[in-house]
Tab-separated table of C-alpha atoms and ligand atoms in Angstrom:
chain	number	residue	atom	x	y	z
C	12	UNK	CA	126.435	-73.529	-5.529
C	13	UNK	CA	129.267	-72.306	-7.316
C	14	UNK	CA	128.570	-68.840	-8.791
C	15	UNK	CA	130.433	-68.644	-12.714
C	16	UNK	CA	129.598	-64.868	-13.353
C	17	UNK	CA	130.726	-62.000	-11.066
C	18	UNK	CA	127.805	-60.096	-10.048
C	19	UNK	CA	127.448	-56.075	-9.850
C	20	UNK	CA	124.852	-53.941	-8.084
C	21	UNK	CA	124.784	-50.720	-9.343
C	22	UNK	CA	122.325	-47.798	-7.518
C	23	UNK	CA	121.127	-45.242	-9.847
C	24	UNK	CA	121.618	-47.582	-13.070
C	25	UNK	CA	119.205	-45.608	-14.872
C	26	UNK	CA	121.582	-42.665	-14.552
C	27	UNK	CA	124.480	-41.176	-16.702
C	28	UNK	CA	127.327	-42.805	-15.461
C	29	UNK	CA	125.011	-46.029	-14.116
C	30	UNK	CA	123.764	-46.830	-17.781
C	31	UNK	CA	127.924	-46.625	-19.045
C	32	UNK	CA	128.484	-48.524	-16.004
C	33	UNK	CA	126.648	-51.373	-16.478
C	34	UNK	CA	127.330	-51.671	-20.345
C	35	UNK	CA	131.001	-51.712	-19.029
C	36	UNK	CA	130.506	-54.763	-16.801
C	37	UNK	CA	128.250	-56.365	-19.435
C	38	UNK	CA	131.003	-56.203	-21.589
C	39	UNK	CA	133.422	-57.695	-18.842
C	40	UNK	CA	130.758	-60.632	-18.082
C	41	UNK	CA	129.506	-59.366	-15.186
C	42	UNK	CA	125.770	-60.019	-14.253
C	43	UNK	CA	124.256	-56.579	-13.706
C	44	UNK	CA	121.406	-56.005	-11.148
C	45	UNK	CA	120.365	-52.279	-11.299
C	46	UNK	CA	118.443	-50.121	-8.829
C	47	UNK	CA	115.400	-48.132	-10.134
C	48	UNK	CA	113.247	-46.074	-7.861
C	49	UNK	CA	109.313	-46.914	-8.221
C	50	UNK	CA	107.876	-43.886	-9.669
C	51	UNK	CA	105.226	-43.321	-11.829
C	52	UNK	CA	107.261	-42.625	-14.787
C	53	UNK	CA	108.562	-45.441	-17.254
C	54	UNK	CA	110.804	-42.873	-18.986
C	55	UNK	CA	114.272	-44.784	-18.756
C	56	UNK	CA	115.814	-44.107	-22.203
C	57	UNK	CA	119.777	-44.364	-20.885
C	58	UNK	CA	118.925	-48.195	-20.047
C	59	UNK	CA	116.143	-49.122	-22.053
C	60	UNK	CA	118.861	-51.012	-24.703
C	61	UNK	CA	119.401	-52.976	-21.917
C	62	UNK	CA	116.327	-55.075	-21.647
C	63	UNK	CA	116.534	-57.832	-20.571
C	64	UNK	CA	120.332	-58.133	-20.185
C	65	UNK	CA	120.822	-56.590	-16.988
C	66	UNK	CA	118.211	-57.665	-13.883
C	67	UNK	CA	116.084	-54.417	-12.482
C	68	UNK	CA	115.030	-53.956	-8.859
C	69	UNK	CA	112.537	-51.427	-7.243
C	70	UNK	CA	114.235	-49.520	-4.658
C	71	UNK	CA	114.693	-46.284	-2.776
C	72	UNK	CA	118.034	-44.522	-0.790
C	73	UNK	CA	115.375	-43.685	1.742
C	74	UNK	CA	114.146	-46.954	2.339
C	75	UNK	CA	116.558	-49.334	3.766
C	76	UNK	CA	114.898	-52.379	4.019
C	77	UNK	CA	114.630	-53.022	0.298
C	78	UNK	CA	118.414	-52.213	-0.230
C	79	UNK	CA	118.962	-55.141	1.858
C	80	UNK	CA	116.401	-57.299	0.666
C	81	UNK	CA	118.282	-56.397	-2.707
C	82	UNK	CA	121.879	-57.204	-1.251
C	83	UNK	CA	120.898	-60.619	0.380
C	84	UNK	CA	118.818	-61.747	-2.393
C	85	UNK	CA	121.469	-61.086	-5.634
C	86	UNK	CA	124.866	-61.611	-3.119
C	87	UNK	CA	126.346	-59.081	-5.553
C	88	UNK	CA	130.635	-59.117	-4.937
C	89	UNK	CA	130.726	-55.158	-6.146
C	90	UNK	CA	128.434	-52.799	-5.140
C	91	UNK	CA	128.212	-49.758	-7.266
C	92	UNK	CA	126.424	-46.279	-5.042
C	93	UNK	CA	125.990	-44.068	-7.523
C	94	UNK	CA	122.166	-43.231	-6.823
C	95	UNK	CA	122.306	-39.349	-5.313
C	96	UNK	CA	119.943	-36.556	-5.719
C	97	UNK	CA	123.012	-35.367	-8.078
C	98	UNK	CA	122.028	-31.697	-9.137
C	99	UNK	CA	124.142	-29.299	-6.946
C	100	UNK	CA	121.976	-26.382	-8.007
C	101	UNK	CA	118.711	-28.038	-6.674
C	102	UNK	CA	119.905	-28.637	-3.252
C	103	UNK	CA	119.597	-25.412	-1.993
C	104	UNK	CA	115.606	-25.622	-2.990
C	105	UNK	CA	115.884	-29.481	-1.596
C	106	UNK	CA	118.356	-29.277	1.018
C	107	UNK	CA	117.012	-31.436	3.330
C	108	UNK	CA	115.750	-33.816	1.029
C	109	UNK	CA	119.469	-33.992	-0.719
C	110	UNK	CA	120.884	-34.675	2.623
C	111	UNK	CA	118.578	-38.026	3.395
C	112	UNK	CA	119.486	-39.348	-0.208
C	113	UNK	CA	122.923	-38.237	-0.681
C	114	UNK	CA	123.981	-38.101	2.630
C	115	UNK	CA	122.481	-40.614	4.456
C	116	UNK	CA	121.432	-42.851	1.562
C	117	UNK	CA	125.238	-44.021	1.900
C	118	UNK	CA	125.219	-45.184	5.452
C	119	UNK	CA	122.349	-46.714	4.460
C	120	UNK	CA	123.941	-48.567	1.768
C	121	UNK	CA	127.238	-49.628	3.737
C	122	UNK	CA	125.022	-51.087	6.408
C	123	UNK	CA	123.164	-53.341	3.742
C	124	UNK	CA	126.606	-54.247	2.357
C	125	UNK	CA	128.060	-54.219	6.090
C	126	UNK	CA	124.756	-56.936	7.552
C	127	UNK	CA	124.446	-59.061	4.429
C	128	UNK	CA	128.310	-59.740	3.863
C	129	UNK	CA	131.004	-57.119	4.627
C	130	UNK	CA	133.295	-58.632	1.939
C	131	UNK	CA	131.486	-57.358	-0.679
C	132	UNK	CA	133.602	-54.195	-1.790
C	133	UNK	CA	132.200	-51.008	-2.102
C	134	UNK	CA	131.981	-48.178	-4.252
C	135	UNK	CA	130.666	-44.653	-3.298
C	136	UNK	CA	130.209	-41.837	-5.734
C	137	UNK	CA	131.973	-38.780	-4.351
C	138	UNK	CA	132.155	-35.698	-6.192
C	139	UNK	CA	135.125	-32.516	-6.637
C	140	UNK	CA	131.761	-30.429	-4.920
C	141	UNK	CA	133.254	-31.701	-1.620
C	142	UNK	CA	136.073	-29.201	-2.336
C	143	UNK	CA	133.692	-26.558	-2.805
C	144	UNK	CA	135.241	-22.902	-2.258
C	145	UNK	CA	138.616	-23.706	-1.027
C	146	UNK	CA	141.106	-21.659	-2.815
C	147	UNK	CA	143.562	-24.583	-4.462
C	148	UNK	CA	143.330	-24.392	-8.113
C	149	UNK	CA	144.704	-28.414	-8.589
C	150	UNK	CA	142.740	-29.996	-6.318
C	151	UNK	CA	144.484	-33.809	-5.214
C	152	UNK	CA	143.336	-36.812	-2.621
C	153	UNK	CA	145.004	-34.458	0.067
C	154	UNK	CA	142.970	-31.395	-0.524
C	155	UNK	CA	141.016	-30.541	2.470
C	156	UNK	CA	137.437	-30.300	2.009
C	157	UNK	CA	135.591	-26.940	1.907
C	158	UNK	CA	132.400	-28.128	0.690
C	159	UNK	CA	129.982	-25.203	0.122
C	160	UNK	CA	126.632	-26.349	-1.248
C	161	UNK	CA	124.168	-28.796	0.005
C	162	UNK	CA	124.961	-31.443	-2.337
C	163	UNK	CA	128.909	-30.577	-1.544
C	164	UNK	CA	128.172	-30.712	2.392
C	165	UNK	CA	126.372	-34.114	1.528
C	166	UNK	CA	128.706	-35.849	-0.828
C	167	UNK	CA	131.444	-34.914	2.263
C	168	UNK	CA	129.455	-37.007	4.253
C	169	UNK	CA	129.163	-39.609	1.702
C	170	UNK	CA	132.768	-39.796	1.330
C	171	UNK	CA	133.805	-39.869	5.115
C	172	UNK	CA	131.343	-42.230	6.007
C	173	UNK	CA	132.726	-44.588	3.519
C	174	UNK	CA	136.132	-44.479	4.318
C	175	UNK	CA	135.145	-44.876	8.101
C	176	UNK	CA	133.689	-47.918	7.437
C	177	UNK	CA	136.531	-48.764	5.716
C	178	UNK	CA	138.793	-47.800	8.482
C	179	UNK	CA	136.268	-49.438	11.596
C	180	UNK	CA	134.899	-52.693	9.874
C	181	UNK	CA	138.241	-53.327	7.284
C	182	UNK	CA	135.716	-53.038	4.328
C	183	UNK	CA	136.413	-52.509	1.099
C	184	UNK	CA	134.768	-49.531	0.424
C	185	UNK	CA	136.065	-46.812	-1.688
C	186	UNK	CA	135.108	-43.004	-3.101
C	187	UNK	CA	135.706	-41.926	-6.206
C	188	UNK	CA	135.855	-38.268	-6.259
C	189	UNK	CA	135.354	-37.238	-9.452
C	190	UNK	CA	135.299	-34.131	-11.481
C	191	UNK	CA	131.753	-33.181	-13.611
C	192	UNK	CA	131.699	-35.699	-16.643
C	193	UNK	CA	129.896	-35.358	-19.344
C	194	UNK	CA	128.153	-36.876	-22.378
C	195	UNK	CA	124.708	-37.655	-24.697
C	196	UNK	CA	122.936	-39.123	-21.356
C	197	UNK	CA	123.457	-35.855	-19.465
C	198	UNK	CA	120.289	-34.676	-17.718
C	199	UNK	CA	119.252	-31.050	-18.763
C	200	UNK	CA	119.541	-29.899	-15.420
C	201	UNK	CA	123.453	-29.152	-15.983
C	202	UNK	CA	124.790	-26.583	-18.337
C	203	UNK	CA	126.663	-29.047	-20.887
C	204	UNK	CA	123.899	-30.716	-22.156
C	205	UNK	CA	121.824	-27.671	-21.777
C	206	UNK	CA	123.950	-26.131	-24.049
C	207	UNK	CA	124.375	-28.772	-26.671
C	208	UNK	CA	120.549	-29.447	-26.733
C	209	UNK	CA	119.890	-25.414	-26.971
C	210	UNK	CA	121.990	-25.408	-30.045
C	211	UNK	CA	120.473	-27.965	-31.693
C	212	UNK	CA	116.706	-26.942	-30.773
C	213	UNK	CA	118.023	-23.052	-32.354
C	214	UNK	CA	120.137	-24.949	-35.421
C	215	UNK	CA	116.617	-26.797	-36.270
C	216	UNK	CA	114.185	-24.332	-36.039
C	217	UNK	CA	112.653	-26.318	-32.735
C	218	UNK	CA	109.274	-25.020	-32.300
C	219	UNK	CA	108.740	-27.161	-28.577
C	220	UNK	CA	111.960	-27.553	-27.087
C	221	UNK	CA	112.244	-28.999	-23.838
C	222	UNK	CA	111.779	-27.837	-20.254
C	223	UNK	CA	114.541	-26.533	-18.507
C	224	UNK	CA	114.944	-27.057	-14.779
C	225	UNK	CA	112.297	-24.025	-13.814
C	226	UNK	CA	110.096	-25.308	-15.759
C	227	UNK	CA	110.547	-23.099	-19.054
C	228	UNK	CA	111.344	-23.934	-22.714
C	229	UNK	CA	115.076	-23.938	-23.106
C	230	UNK	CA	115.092	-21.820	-26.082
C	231	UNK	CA	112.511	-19.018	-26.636
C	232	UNK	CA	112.851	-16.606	-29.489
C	233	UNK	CA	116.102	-18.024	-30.508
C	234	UNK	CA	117.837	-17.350	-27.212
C	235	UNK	CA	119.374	-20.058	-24.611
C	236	UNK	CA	119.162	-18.679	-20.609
C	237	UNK	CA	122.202	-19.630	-18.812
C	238	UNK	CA	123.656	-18.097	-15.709
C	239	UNK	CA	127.260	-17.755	-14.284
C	240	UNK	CA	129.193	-17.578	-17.572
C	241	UNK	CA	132.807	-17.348	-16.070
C	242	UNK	CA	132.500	-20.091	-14.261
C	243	UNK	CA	134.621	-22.819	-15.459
C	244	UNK	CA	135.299	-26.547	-14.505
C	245	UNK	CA	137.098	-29.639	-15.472
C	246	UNK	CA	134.878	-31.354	-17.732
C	247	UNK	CA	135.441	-35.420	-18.714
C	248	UNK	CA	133.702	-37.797	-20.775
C	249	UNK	CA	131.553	-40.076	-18.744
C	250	UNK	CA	132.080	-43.160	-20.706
C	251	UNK	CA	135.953	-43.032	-19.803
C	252	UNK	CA	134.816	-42.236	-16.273
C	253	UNK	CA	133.362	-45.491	-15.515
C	254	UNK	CA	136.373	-47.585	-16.187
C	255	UNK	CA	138.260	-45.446	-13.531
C	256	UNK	CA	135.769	-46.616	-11.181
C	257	UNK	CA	135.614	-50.286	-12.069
C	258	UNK	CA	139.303	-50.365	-11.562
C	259	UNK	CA	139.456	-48.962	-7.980
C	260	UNK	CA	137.364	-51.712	-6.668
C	261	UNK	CA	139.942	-54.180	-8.838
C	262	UNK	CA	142.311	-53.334	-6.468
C	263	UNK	CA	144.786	-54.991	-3.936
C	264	UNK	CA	143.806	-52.025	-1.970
C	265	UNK	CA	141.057	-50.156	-0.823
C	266	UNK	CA	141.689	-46.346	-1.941
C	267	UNK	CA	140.073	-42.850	-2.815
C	268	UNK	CA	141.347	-41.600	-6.197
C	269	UNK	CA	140.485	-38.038	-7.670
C	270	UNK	CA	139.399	-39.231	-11.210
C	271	UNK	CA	139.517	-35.680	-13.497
C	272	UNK	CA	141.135	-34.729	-16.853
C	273	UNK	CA	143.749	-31.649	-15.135
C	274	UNK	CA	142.073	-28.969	-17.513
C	275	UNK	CA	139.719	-25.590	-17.096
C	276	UNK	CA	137.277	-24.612	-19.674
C	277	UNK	CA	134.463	-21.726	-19.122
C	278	UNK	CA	131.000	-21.425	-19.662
C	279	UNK	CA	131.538	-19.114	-22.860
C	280	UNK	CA	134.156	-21.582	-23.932
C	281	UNK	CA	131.521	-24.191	-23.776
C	282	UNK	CA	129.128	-22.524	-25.662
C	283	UNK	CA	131.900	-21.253	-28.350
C	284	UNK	CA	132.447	-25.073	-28.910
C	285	UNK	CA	128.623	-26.324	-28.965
C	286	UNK	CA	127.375	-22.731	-31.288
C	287	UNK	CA	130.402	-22.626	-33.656
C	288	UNK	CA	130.328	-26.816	-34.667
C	289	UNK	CA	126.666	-25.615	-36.399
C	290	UNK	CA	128.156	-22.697	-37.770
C	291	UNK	CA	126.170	-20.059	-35.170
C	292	UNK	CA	127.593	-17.367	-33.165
C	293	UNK	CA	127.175	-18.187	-29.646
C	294	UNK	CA	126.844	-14.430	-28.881
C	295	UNK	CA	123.959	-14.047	-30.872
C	296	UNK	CA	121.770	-16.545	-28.550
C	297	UNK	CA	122.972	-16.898	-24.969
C	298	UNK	CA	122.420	-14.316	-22.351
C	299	UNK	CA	123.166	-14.834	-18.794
C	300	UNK	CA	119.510	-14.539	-16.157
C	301	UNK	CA	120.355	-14.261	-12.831
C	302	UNK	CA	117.562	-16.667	-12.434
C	303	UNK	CA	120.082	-19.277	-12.746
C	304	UNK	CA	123.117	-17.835	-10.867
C	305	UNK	CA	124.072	-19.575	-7.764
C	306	UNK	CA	124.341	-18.168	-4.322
C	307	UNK	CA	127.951	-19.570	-3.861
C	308	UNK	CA	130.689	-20.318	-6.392
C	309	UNK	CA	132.617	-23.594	-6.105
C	310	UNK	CA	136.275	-22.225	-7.370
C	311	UNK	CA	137.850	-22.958	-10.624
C	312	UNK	CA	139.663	-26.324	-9.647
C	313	UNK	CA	141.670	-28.577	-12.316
C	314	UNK	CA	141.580	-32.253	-10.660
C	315	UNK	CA	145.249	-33.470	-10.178
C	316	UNK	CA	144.191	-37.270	-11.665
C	317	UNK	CA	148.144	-38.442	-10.950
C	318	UNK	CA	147.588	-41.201	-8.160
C	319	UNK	CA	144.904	-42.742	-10.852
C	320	UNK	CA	146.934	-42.484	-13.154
C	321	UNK	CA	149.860	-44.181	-11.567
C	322	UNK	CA	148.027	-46.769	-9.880
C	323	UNK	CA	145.008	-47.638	-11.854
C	324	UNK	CA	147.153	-46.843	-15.120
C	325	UNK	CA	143.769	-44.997	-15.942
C	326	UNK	CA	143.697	-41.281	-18.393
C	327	UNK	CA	141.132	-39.214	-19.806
C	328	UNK	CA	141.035	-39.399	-23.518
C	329	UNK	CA	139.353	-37.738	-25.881
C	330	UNK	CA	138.943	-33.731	-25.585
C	331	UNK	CA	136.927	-30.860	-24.585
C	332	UNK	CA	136.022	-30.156	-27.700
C	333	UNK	CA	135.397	-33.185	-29.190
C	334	UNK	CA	133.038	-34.666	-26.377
C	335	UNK	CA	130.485	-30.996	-26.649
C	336	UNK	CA	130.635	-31.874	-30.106
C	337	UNK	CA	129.743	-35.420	-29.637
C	338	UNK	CA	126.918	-34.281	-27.497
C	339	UNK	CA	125.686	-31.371	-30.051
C	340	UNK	CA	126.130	-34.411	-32.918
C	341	UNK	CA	123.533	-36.652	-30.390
C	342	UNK	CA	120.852	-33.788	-30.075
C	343	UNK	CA	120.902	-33.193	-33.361
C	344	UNK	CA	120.136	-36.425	-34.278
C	345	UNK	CA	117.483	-36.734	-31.930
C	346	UNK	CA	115.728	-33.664	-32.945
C	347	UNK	CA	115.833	-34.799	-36.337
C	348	UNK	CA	114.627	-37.750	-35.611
C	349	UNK	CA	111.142	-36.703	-33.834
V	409	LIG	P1	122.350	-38.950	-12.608
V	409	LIG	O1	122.350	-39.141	-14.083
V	409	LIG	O2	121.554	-37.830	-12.040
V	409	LIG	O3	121.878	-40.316	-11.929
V	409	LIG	C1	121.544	-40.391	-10.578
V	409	LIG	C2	120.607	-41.552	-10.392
V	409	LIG	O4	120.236	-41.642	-9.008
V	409	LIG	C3	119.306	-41.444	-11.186
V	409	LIG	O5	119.144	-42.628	-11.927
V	409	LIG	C4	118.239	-41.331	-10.106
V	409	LIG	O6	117.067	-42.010	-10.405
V	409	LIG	C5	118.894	-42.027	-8.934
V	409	LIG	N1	118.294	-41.609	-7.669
V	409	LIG	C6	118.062	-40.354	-7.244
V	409	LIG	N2	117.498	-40.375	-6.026
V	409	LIG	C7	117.365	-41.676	-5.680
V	409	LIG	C8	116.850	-42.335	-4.542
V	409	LIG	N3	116.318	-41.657	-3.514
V	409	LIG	N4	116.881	-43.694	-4.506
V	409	LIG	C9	117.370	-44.394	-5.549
V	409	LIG	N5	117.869	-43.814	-6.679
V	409	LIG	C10	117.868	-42.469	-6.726
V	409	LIG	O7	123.835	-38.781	-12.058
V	409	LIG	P2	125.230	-39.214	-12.732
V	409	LIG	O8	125.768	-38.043	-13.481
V	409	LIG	O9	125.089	-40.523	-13.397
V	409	LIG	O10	126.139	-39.357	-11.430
V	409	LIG	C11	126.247	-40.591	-10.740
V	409	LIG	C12	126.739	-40.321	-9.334
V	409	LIG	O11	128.003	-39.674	-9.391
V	409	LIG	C13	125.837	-39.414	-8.499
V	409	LIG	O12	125.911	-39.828	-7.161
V	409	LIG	C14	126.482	-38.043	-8.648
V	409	LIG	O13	126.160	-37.218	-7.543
V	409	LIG	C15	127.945	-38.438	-8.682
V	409	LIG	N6	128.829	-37.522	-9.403
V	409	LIG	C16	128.535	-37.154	-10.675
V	409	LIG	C17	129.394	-36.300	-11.350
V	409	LIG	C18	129.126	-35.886	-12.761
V	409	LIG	O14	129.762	-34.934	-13.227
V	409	LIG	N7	128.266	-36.579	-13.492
V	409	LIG	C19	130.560	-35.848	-10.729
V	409	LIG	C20	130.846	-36.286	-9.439
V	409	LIG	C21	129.981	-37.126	-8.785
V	409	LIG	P3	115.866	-41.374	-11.278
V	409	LIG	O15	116.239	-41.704	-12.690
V	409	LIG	O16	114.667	-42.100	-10.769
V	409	LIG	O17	115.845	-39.900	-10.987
């Protein structure tokens, strides 16, 4: 039978950049199957507009029999890994754990792809961690890797793995290593949306705020707990992040593109951005717990996003400053609205 819709697969759809993703290929006519682990939670706000418009499966990185079953059943042509445990700062309480998922979850996936039909291209999720504490400041495709974290060490393997099956089987299979992106669907395990949902928990007078990844309120007595407040990174907008990858598997080509927006912004400029758009101080109610340092530094890296650019004819767009206060704009709207 003739199939009249391309079909997606996306791992993790319940994610940030999964939920974008599949309203992207929505959007381009695409029928979307998404991967949700079974847990006991039904909490799935990022995707839960998309009842009934994009086809759910149960599934697990760790369990590769139902990632085939999944494969050979839907015969997707694009296959989208972006399921990972994704927080670099829990995988040195869960390093073991983030190396079967985010590690080995991938050869797991390439072999469903590889034993159900190895023409089915391939997209893996890599990450600017796999650069880790190597001392380039523009960090390019041909930057060696120097991966220095868990989830770094794992998303190395991720990536390799990937292009070896590229290179041994002639698959299509490509990583995308991209630089942290951002936006309203951030988890509150990283710093960005930390920060925007600290400010507007303190701007509104929050009496519960939410739990922060140990486990405490973000915001007690007025003050937000952060750690490392020099560090800095290259910070995109999630939403424009997901067209990058869509285009590398629209490709002639198979290729690994560093996806990033070239430009360095601190902690403290972060929360100068997310305090000052409510008219607050940021000085007045973030202090740094060591709590929340971690034991190694990834270094300061601008992603050199020129071969995308070139190739895919793909740019960031919208700013720094702008996309915090987009995000600080979303919490404060959904504050207000409880
Ligand atoms: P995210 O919001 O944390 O989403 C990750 C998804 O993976 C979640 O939906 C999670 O499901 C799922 N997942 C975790 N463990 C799983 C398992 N064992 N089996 C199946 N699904 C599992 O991450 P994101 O920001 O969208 O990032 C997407 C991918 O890009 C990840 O691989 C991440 O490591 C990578 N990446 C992200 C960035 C960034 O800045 N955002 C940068 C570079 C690379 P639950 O909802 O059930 O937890």
């Amino acid at each position: 039978m003739m199939k009249n819709k391309k079909v997606a697969f996306i791992t993790g759809v319940a994610g940030q950049d999964g939920s974008y993703l599949a309203e992207f290929l929505l959007n381009k006519g695409y029928k979307v199957v998404g991967l949700l682990r079974r847990t006991t939670s039904i909490h799935r706000s990022n995707i839960s507009h998309l009842a009934g418009k994009i086809s759910i499966e149960f599934g697990d990185l760790l369990d590769y029999h139902t990632l085939e079953a999944v494969i050979r059943k839907h015969r997707p042509d694009e296959v989208y890994n972006l399921a990972a445990q994704s927080v670099p700062a829990d995988s040195w309480t869960h390093p073991i754990y983030t190396g079967e998922v985010t590690a080995l979850g991938v050869t797991r996936m390439l072999e469903a792809v590889r034993s159900v039909d190895p023409k089915i291209r391939f997209y893996q999720a890599s990450s600017r961690e796999v650069f880790g504490g190597g001392a380039t400041t523009v960090c390019s495709e041909e930057t060696p890797f120097l991966a220095n974290n868990p989830y770094g060490v794992a998303k190395v393997y991720g990536h390799l793995i990937t292009r070896t099956y590229r290179e041994s089987y002639g698959m299509f299979a490509v990583g995308g290593i991209l630089f942290n992106h951002e936006s309203p669907r951030r988890s509150l395990h990283f710093v960005t949306r930390k920060v925007t949902m600290g400010v507007a928990c303190i701007k509104l007078g929050i009496k519960h705020p939410p739990l922060n990844e140990i486990g405490e309120a973000l915001v007690q007595d007025g003050k937000l707990s952060l750690g490392n407040l020099d560090a800095k990174r290259d910070w995109g907008y999630a939403k424009e992040y997901v067209e990058a990858i869509w285009l590398m598997l629209q490709q002639t080509k198979p290729r690994d593109y560093v996806i990033a927006t070239n430009t360095l912004f601190s902690i403290r400029d972060l929360c100068k951005v997310a305090f000052s758009y409510v008219g607050l101080n940021w000085e007045d109610h973030v202090i740094s717990k060591k709590e929340f340092l971690r034991p190694t530094e990834i270094t300061a890296s601008r992603g050199d996003y020129s071969k995308a650019k070139k190739e895919l004819g793909w740019q960031p767009k919208i700013s720094f400053q702008e996309l915090i206060e987009l995000m600080v704009e979303t919490d404060l709207k959904r504050l207000s609205r409880r």
